[in-house]
Amino acid sequence: MAATAKIGATVIVIFGAAGDLTWRKLMPAIYNLYLDDWIPEHFAVLGVAHTEITDAGFKKHVHEGIDEFSRTGKAKKADWEVFEKYISYKKGDFSDPATYAAIKKQIDKLEKDWGESVNRVYYMAVPPNFFEDIATKIGESGLCSNKTLSRIVVEKPFGHDIESAKHLNNLLHGLFDESQIYRIDHYLGKETVQNILAFRFANAMFEPIWNRNYIDHVQITVSEQLGIENRGNYYETAGALRDMIQNHLLQLLCLIAMEPPVSFDADEVRNRKVDVLNALRKMTMEQVHNYAVRGQYGDGWIEGKKVKGYRDEPDVSKTSNKETFAAVKFYIDNWRWQDVPFYVRSGKRMNESISVITIQFRPVPHQSFPLETTENWQPNRLVLNIQPHMGIRLRFQAKRPGLKMLLNPVDMLFNYNDSYTTGTPEAYETLLLDIFQGDATLFMRADQVEAAWNILMPIINAWDANTSPNFPNYAAGTHGPEDAQALIAKDGHNWIVMPLEKDKKNNNETTE
Ligand code: BG6
C-alpha cells in the first residue's frame, strides 16, 4: 500500500501478454516503476501468450504501448534501451504442461545466474475462462511451491455469481495459500481512493462526526461517458451490477463506512472492510424494486457526437436485457450507520465521466438565524473527487460580505494538482509494486469477494428472472434513467455531482 523497502530479485510472468491489459496498463506501469527506480537490478518480465510473435516483435509492441499510454509520455531512447533488456516472450498454450515446465526452467536458470532467491509473480491477464486452467497448471507444475516467494494475481471479474466465486476460491485454496493470492480491484490502487484512508484515519477531526448522528446520507457515483467499447461479449454476461457495483463501488463504500483499523496490517484493514460487507442489509428478491434500479442506454449524443444504443453495439443482442446502469440504496446495520442510506450508482454512456463520493451532513439541530438570512442555506457537505480531477471539497455556510446578514454556502477546496507537483502513479503501478513487495492490503480476500457477491445476489437473480419492460430507458449522454432519480427523490434527496475543476469560482454544483 505504501512502498517501503526496495524489492529483491523478481520475475513476473504475464499470461495473456499479447492482450490489451498488458499493452495499455501492465507494461506502462512496470516501465514507470523502472523510471521511478523501484525495479531491482535482477528483474525479468516474461510474456506468455498463444500469439506467434518473436521476442523483438513483442518488445516493439510493448514499446508502442508505453509510448501511447504511459503517464510519463513517450519512452526516452536511453531509458527504453535499458528497460527492454528485462523483457522476453514465450509462445505457449495455457493448457499444455510443457508451457509451465519451460517457464520453470527459465526462472530456475535466472535464479542460478543471479545467485539469489527470486520472487515469482504469475499474473493472469486473461479472460476469466482461462483462470482455472492456468491456476491449476501453475499449482501442479510446482511454480508456486515456495509460498513466501511466489504469488498469483487474478484479474476481475472474480466469478460470475456467488457460486462461481466460491468455486474459484476453493480451487485456488487447493493449490495456494490465501497469502499467495492477489485478487485485483484496480480502484483500490487509485491515489484518491487510498487517500480516503489517510483522510479518515490520519485526522482526528472527522472521526467524531463520521456516523449516523451527523451524517444524513452518502452518495457514490461512478459515471462514464464511454460505452462498452468492443467488449460486447463480456458485457452481455456482466452488466453494470457485476462489472462495477460488485467490486469498485462496494469497495469505495467499505472505505467510507469501515471502522478505524488498529494497524495497517493487510488482514486488519481487510477485516474492517469485510465487517461492512457483512453488515449490509440483506434484501429479498421481492424487495429488490425498493432498493435497486436498472437502466440501459439507447442512442444519443455525447459531446456533440451521435452514439449508438447498447443493443446496436457489436456482439450485443438486439433484445438484450443487460443493464448498463445500476443504482442501489444500501443500509448498513450496525451502530455507526443504522438508517443512514448509502446511494450508489454507476452507468455507461452518461453525460459526464466522473467518480465522486458525497457525504451529506445533517442540518444544524436548531436554526438560530432568521429565515430571511438563510435563503441559500445548505447543510454541510464533504465531496471526495476521485476522477477525473482529484481533490476534496468541504462545503459550509458563511456570511456573505455586506451590511445585511445573509448566509450562503462556500467551499474549502483541496486540489491535488495545486498542492502537489509530483506525478501521480497509475493504479496499476501501486498495485504491481505491492505485489512485488508482498503487501496484500489493497487486494480482495476470498471472504470479501464472496460477501460482495452475497449481498448482490437477490438483485442479480431478480433482474435475470424479470426482463425489463422499458429498455432502453435512458438516452446516451444523459443522467441515466428516471427511475434512478425516483429512487433517491422518494427519500427527499437528489443526486449531487460537484466536479472539482471546471469552475472554481462558482459553487459549480449539478443536481439532477
Ligand atoms: C473496469 C470495468 O473494471 O473499470 C470497465 O470493467 C470500466 O467497464 C473500468 O470502464 C473503469 O475504470 P477506470 O479506472 O477507467 O475508472
XYZ file of C-alpha atoms and ligand atoms in Angstrom:
528
model
C 0.000 0.000 0.000
C 2.810 2.342 0.800
C 6.045 1.329 -0.733
C 8.878 0.936 1.717
C 11.915 -1.200 1.032
C 13.336 -1.972 -2.356
C 12.290 -5.288 -3.777
C 14.536 -8.310 -4.185
C 15.164 -10.179 -7.432
C 11.819 -10.639 -9.197
C 10.374 -12.389 -12.220
C 6.867 -11.505 -13.376
C 5.254 -13.942 -15.779
C 2.309 -12.375 -17.603
C -0.194 -14.830 -19.068
C -2.090 -13.003 -21.785
C 0.945 -10.881 -22.677
C -0.387 -10.097 -26.143
C -3.661 -8.722 -24.768
C -4.973 -5.245 -24.156
C -4.482 -5.139 -20.398
C -0.780 -5.950 -20.727
C -0.379 -3.434 -23.507
C -2.300 -0.494 -22.064
C -1.810 -0.927 -18.343
C 0.673 -3.511 -17.090
C 3.737 -2.784 -19.212
C 3.428 1.028 -18.985
C 3.050 0.598 -15.202
C 6.148 -1.611 -14.941
C 8.030 0.855 -17.116
C 7.130 3.726 -14.780
C 8.195 1.676 -11.769
C 11.502 1.288 -13.543
C 11.744 5.052 -14.189
C 10.985 5.712 -10.515
C 13.789 3.365 -9.539
C 11.671 0.640 -7.938
C 12.850 -2.151 -10.202
C 15.666 -4.243 -8.728
C 18.868 -4.995 -10.536
C 17.758 -8.589 -11.045
C 14.385 -8.370 -12.740
C 12.615 -10.019 -15.676
C 9.244 -9.788 -17.389
C 8.288 -12.953 -19.204
C 5.292 -12.543 -21.508
C 3.351 -15.696 -22.332
C 0.506 -15.960 -24.844
C -0.849 -18.039 -27.709
C 0.211 -15.450 -30.269
C 3.076 -16.263 -32.604
C 5.475 -13.366 -32.187
C 9.249 -13.037 -31.770
C 10.956 -11.505 -28.756
C 11.786 -8.471 -30.878
C 8.205 -8.206 -32.145
C 6.861 -8.384 -28.618
C 9.267 -5.696 -27.405
C 8.243 -3.429 -30.275
C 4.586 -3.897 -29.357
C 5.343 -3.099 -25.689
C 7.328 -0.021 -26.731
C 4.369 1.275 -28.753
C 2.047 0.687 -25.804
C 4.340 2.625 -23.478
C 4.610 5.489 -25.955
C 0.858 5.663 -26.210
C -0.305 5.018 -22.672
C 2.454 5.779 -20.180
C 1.606 8.677 -17.869
C 5.170 9.938 -18.357
C 4.820 10.131 -22.130
C 6.934 8.515 -24.797
C 9.863 6.409 -23.633
C 13.228 8.138 -23.962
C 15.683 6.152 -26.073
C 18.222 5.686 -23.282
C 15.567 4.514 -20.799
C 13.986 2.130 -23.261
C 17.319 0.570 -24.135
C 17.858 -0.416 -20.526
C 14.244 -1.414 -19.894
C 13.819 -3.653 -22.941
C 16.573 -5.939 -21.655
C 14.217 -7.087 -18.910
C 11.589 -8.277 -21.387
C 11.196 -11.600 -23.159
C 8.334 -13.525 -24.751
C 7.351 -17.162 -24.891
C 4.601 -18.532 -27.129
C 2.758 -21.114 -25.130
C -0.521 -22.968 -24.903
C -2.075 -22.286 -21.487
C -3.418 -25.821 -21.297
C -0.118 -27.533 -22.117
C 2.027 -28.586 -19.110
C 5.119 -28.072 -21.309
C 4.473 -24.305 -21.213
C 4.798 -24.316 -17.437
C 7.804 -26.622 -17.448
C 9.566 -24.198 -19.814
C 8.702 -21.228 -17.549
C 10.051 -23.102 -14.539
C 13.266 -23.927 -16.349
C 13.727 -20.282 -17.313
C 13.141 -18.987 -13.766
C 15.422 -21.620 -12.236
C 18.149 -20.561 -14.631
C 17.738 -16.894 -13.738
C 17.865 -17.760 -10.055
C 21.112 -19.615 -10.604
C 22.628 -16.845 -12.732
C 21.636 -14.125 -10.270
C 22.750 -16.101 -7.233
C 19.795 -15.058 -5.088
C 16.255 -16.255 -4.414
C 13.686 -14.853 -6.791
C 10.164 -13.504 -6.172
C 7.856 -15.147 -8.695
C 4.704 -13.332 -9.742
C 2.236 -15.078 -12.063
C -0.196 -12.565 -13.490
C -3.332 -13.890 -15.199
C -4.122 -11.038 -17.596
C -6.539 -13.289 -19.483
C -10.310 -13.665 -19.852
C -11.834 -15.425 -16.812
C -12.486 -18.691 -18.672
C -8.696 -19.312 -18.564
C -8.274 -18.691 -14.807
C -8.950 -22.249 -13.663
C -6.724 -23.941 -16.174
C -3.767 -21.596 -15.742
C -4.005 -21.582 -11.922
C -4.225 -25.368 -11.837
C -1.224 -25.798 -14.118
C 0.812 -23.260 -12.124
C -0.056 -25.114 -8.926
C 0.588 -28.583 -10.323
C 3.872 -27.682 -12.003
C 5.353 -26.505 -8.698
C 5.829 -22.930 -9.953
C 4.281 -21.601 -6.757
C 5.667 -24.109 -4.293
C 7.730 -21.546 -2.409
C 4.843 -19.975 -0.511
C 6.732 -16.892 0.613
C 8.298 -16.007 -2.692
C 5.587 -16.894 -5.214
C 2.281 -15.123 -5.866
C -0.592 -15.489 -8.279
C -2.565 -12.477 -9.499
C -6.210 -12.856 -10.523
C -7.874 -10.081 -12.500
C -11.539 -9.247 -12.211
C -14.224 -10.460 -12.742
C -13.702 -12.894 -9.880
C -16.614 -15.218 -10.533
C -19.921 -14.523 -12.182
C -22.059 -15.012 -9.087
C -21.627 -16.351 -5.566
C -21.437 -19.988 -6.662
C -18.760 -19.465 -9.293
C -16.750 -17.193 -6.952
C -16.838 -19.885 -4.260
C -15.840 -22.490 -6.796
C -12.851 -20.410 -7.923
C -11.839 -19.679 -4.327
C -11.975 -23.388 -3.477
C -9.914 -24.256 -6.482
C -7.276 -21.624 -5.662
C -7.184 -22.635 -1.994
C -6.491 -26.217 -3.063
C -3.377 -25.006 -4.870
C -2.118 -21.932 -2.986
C -2.186 -20.302 0.419
C -4.557 -17.338 0.642
C -1.466 -15.186 1.287
C -0.214 -16.033 -2.216
C -3.414 -14.951 -3.988
C -3.747 -11.333 -5.148
C -7.269 -10.550 -6.407
C -7.140 -7.232 -8.223
C -9.667 -4.442 -7.920
C -7.797 -1.647 -9.673
C -9.942 1.038 -7.991
C -8.135 0.313 -4.746
C -4.847 1.363 -6.317
C -6.088 4.821 -7.284
C -4.382 7.611 -5.340
C -7.611 9.281 -4.290
C -9.092 6.006 -3.151
C -6.072 5.344 -0.956
C -6.394 8.891 0.291
C -9.795 8.060 1.788
C -7.914 6.032 4.404
C -5.496 8.892 5.052
C -8.329 11.408 5.241
C -10.355 9.368 7.679
C -7.660 7.874 9.875
C -4.801 10.384 9.849
C -7.018 13.252 11.013
C -8.729 13.470 14.366
C -11.427 15.979 13.454
C -13.621 13.923 11.116
C -13.934 10.717 13.080
C -16.191 12.095 15.874
C -18.793 13.220 13.319
C -18.436 10.227 10.989
C -21.619 8.478 11.987
C -25.428 8.444 11.962
C -25.615 11.357 14.407
C -24.115 13.792 11.910
C -24.324 12.178 8.502
C -27.631 12.208 6.699
C -26.699 10.069 3.748
C -23.826 9.117 1.450
C -23.767 9.063 -2.355
C -21.268 7.291 -4.556
C -21.374 7.988 -8.287
C -19.130 6.419 -10.901
C -20.392 7.556 -14.260
C -18.665 7.037 -17.580
C -19.190 8.601 -20.969
C -17.614 5.536 -22.526
C -19.872 2.833 -23.820
C -18.921 -0.808 -23.768
C -16.280 -0.325 -26.464
C -15.526 -3.682 -28.101
C -16.437 -5.700 -25.053
C -19.947 -6.746 -26.072
C -19.291 -10.435 -25.470
C -18.084 -9.809 -21.939
C -20.626 -7.131 -21.132
C -23.587 -9.261 -22.211
C -22.634 -11.678 -19.435
C -21.802 -8.959 -16.917
C -23.810 -5.737 -16.874
C -23.241 -2.738 -14.605
C -24.003 -4.564 -11.378
C -21.356 -7.224 -11.875
C -18.900 -5.025 -13.752
C -18.808 -2.050 -11.374
C -21.017 -2.290 -8.270
C -19.929 -5.746 -7.034
C -16.316 -4.639 -6.906
C -15.343 -0.975 -7.345
C -18.355 0.723 -5.791
C -18.757 -1.674 -2.880
C -15.062 -1.214 -2.111
C -15.495 2.556 -2.051
C -18.468 2.106 0.250
C -16.349 -0.051 2.565
C -13.633 2.593 2.782
C -16.184 5.228 3.761
C -18.018 3.036 6.250
C -15.327 0.879 7.870
C -14.268 1.179 11.489
C -10.776 2.537 12.160
C -8.260 -0.271 11.795
C -5.899 -0.904 14.688
C -2.995 -1.049 12.238
C -2.416 -1.065 8.511
C -1.659 -4.718 8.546
C -3.260 -6.241 5.407
C -5.611 -8.525 7.298
C -6.613 -5.904 9.835
C -7.700 -3.485 7.076
C -9.483 -6.242 5.186
C -11.218 -7.459 8.340
C -12.644 -3.995 8.914
C -13.840 -3.844 5.311
C -15.446 -7.244 5.348
C -17.284 -6.238 8.548
C -19.040 -3.576 6.475
C -19.990 -6.010 3.722
C -21.347 -8.440 6.294
C -23.411 -5.674 7.892
C -25.075 -4.592 4.627
C -28.800 -5.155 4.939
C -29.899 -8.223 3.012
C -32.834 -7.831 0.682
C -35.147 -10.448 -0.712
C -35.873 -10.755 -4.416
C -39.332 -9.314 -3.746
C -37.827 -6.221 -2.089
C -35.352 -5.515 -4.861
C -37.548 -2.932 -6.615
C -37.479 -0.786 -3.463
C -33.694 -0.674 -3.373
C -32.350 -1.087 -6.876
C -32.915 0.435 -10.284
C -31.507 -0.587 -13.648
C -31.104 1.162 -16.963
C -29.903 0.567 -20.476
C -28.763 3.284 -22.865
C -30.411 3.966 -26.160
C -28.781 6.069 -28.842
C -27.963 9.665 -28.085
C -25.302 12.339 -28.168
C -22.000 12.518 -26.316
C -20.063 15.747 -26.683
C -21.665 16.567 -29.994
C -21.242 13.095 -31.472
C -24.082 10.729 -32.195
C -23.555 7.376 -30.458
C -25.307 4.019 -30.788
C -27.652 2.493 -28.302
C -26.442 -0.530 -26.343
C -28.472 -3.002 -28.391
C -26.741 -1.789 -31.564
C -23.236 -2.280 -30.175
C -21.158 -5.146 -31.669
C -21.787 -8.578 -30.111
C -24.880 -7.390 -28.268
C -28.290 -8.958 -28.708
C -30.955 -6.726 -30.300
C -33.247 -7.680 -27.439
C -30.636 -7.602 -24.679
C -31.914 -7.293 -21.129
C -28.479 -6.373 -19.762
C -28.245 -3.255 -17.613
C -25.679 -0.607 -18.484
C -26.697 1.451 -15.463
C -27.430 0.397 -11.908
C -28.317 2.363 -8.798
C -28.732 0.736 -5.395
C -29.668 2.019 -1.961
C -27.822 0.173 0.794
C -28.226 0.268 4.549
C -25.520 -0.843 6.955
C -26.957 -2.477 10.026
C -24.523 -1.511 12.755
C -24.276 1.124 15.496
C -22.410 3.645 13.400
C -24.631 3.624 10.329
C -28.092 2.433 11.316
C -30.669 4.069 8.990
C -28.159 6.124 7.006
C -28.768 5.393 3.316
C -25.787 4.816 1.041
C -26.865 5.503 -2.544
C -24.525 4.121 -5.178
C -24.849 4.316 -8.945
C -22.785 3.599 -11.984
C -23.534 3.791 -15.673
C -22.080 3.764 -19.150
C -22.728 6.473 -21.729
C -23.675 9.027 -19.132
C -23.499 12.792 -19.526
C -20.052 13.006 -17.927
C -17.174 10.850 -16.736
C -16.777 11.372 -13.052
C -16.218 9.349 -9.878
C -17.258 11.153 -6.760
C -18.323 10.426 -3.187
C -20.592 12.861 -1.386
C -21.047 12.813 2.370
C -24.149 14.826 3.128
C -24.287 16.009 6.745
C -27.452 16.615 8.700
C -28.854 20.114 9.108
C -27.999 22.054 12.266
C -30.257 20.932 15.119
C -31.712 24.400 15.598
C -31.794 27.260 13.143
C -30.975 30.440 15.140
C -30.722 32.758 12.146
C -33.867 34.494 10.916
C -35.440 32.861 7.880
C -34.635 35.728 5.505
C -30.869 35.328 6.116
C -30.800 31.700 5.140
C -32.316 31.645 1.682
C -29.447 29.767 0.206
C -28.726 27.727 3.264
C -27.447 24.167 2.921
C -26.267 21.569 5.426
C -22.545 20.774 5.376
C -21.269 18.557 2.653
C -17.996 16.826 2.016
C -17.132 15.774 -1.513
C -14.317 13.389 -2.336
C -13.473 13.654 -6.030
C -11.779 10.532 -7.295
C -11.543 11.253 -11.001
C -11.006 12.839 -13.445
C -9.717 15.517 -11.059
C -8.579 14.540 -7.617
C -9.498 16.576 -4.617
C -11.639 17.174 -1.582
C -14.214 19.867 -1.084
C -15.817 20.842 2.208
C -18.913 22.970 1.966
C -20.025 25.149 4.850
C -22.061 28.301 5.457
C -20.505 31.740 5.531
C -21.785 35.231 5.950
C -21.894 36.967 2.636
C -19.929 40.276 2.836
C -22.244 43.268 3.225
C -24.246 45.131 5.782
C -27.052 42.627 5.730
C -26.767 39.265 7.439
C -27.029 36.810 4.568
C -25.768 33.245 4.671
C -24.654 31.229 1.747
C -22.583 28.102 1.150
C -18.868 28.375 0.381
C -16.277 25.712 -0.320
C -12.890 24.845 1.070
C -11.029 23.055 -1.635
C -8.043 20.747 -1.668
C -6.929 20.075 -5.195
C -4.141 17.561 -5.700
C -2.810 19.391 -8.737
C -2.428 22.653 -6.824
C -0.923 21.061 -3.725
C 1.447 18.527 -5.230
C 3.628 18.744 -8.277
C 4.904 15.183 -8.267
C 3.309 12.902 -10.848
C 0.545 10.663 -9.627
C 1.183 6.958 -10.109
C -1.392 4.966 -12.018
C -3.391 2.433 -10.009
C -1.536 -0.452 -11.653
C 1.850 0.952 -10.605
C 0.790 0.969 -6.964
C -0.744 -2.479 -7.196
C 2.165 -4.094 -9.043
C 4.662 -2.663 -6.580
C 2.544 -4.006 -3.715
C 2.522 -7.439 -5.337
C 6.300 -7.334 -5.814
C 6.666 -6.376 -2.143
C 4.151 -8.937 -0.922
C 1.695 -6.401 0.545
C -1.892 -7.614 0.116
C -3.688 -4.714 1.856
C -5.217 -3.357 -1.358
C -6.272 -6.745 -2.704
C -9.504 -8.614 -2.246
C -9.501 -11.514 0.155
C -11.653 -14.573 -0.556
C -14.250 -13.675 2.081
C -14.543 -10.079 0.807
C -15.315 -11.207 -2.721
C -17.883 -13.713 -1.503
C -19.537 -11.227 0.866
C -19.854 -8.736 -2.001
C -21.479 -11.363 -4.247
C -23.790 -12.472 -1.452
C -25.225 -9.035 -0.971
C -25.925 -8.564 -4.676
C -27.345 -11.995 -5.453
C -31.016 -11.095 -4.840
C -30.711 -8.176 -7.289
C -28.881 -10.280 -9.865
C -31.467 -13.044 -9.551
C -34.411 -10.661 -9.724
C -33.045 -8.877 -12.784
C -32.123 -12.109 -14.554
C -35.567 -13.525 -13.879
C -37.552 -10.462 -14.994
C -36.988 -8.757 -18.304
C -37.067 -5.004 -18.026
C -40.146 -3.820 -19.922
C -38.799 -0.377 -20.766
C -35.236 -0.905 -22.029
C -33.620 1.207 -23.405
C -34.717 3.681 -20.752
C -32.108 6.418 -20.968
C -30.567 8.173 -23.910
C -26.786 8.120 -24.201
C -25.320 11.352 -22.844
C -27.899 11.842 -20.106
C -28.081 11.348 -16.325
C -29.401 7.802 -16.526
C -32.965 6.521 -16.165
C -35.675 8.500 -14.440
C -36.203 5.616 -12.052
C -32.802 6.424 -10.542
C -33.981 9.943 -9.741
C -37.093 8.455 -8.199
C -35.053 6.045 -6.054
C -33.393 8.927 -4.254
C -36.188 11.519 -4.595
C -38.603 9.369 -2.624
C -36.271 9.870 0.366
C -36.277 13.635 -0.216
C -32.835 13.836 -1.851
C -31.368 14.261 -5.280
C -28.168 13.060 -6.901
C -25.414 15.568 -6.421
C -22.333 15.854 -8.553
C -19.821 18.569 -7.756
C -16.909 18.414 -10.192
C -13.677 19.781 -8.859
C -12.009 21.723 -11.551
C -14.404 23.130 -14.054
C -15.227 26.406 -12.403
C -13.756 27.006 -9.013
C -15.266 30.460 -8.605
C -18.823 29.291 -8.646
C -20.122 26.541 -6.473
C -20.449 24.500 -9.581
C -22.952 22.008 -8.428
C -25.076 19.822 -10.585
C -28.113 18.402 -9.022
C -30.174 16.079 -11.107
C -13.386 -1.827 -15.205
C -14.697 -2.117 -15.880
O -13.209 -2.667 -14.097
O -13.369 -0.466 -14.773
C -14.932 -1.156 -17.027
O -14.694 -3.447 -16.372
C -14.794 0.275 -16.565
O -16.205 -1.378 -17.606
C -13.496 0.466 -15.817
O -14.857 1.110 -17.687
C -13.410 1.848 -15.205
O -12.132 2.032 -14.682
P -11.479 3.474 -14.657
O -10.181 3.292 -13.948
O -11.335 3.898 -16.078
O -12.444 4.336 -13.906
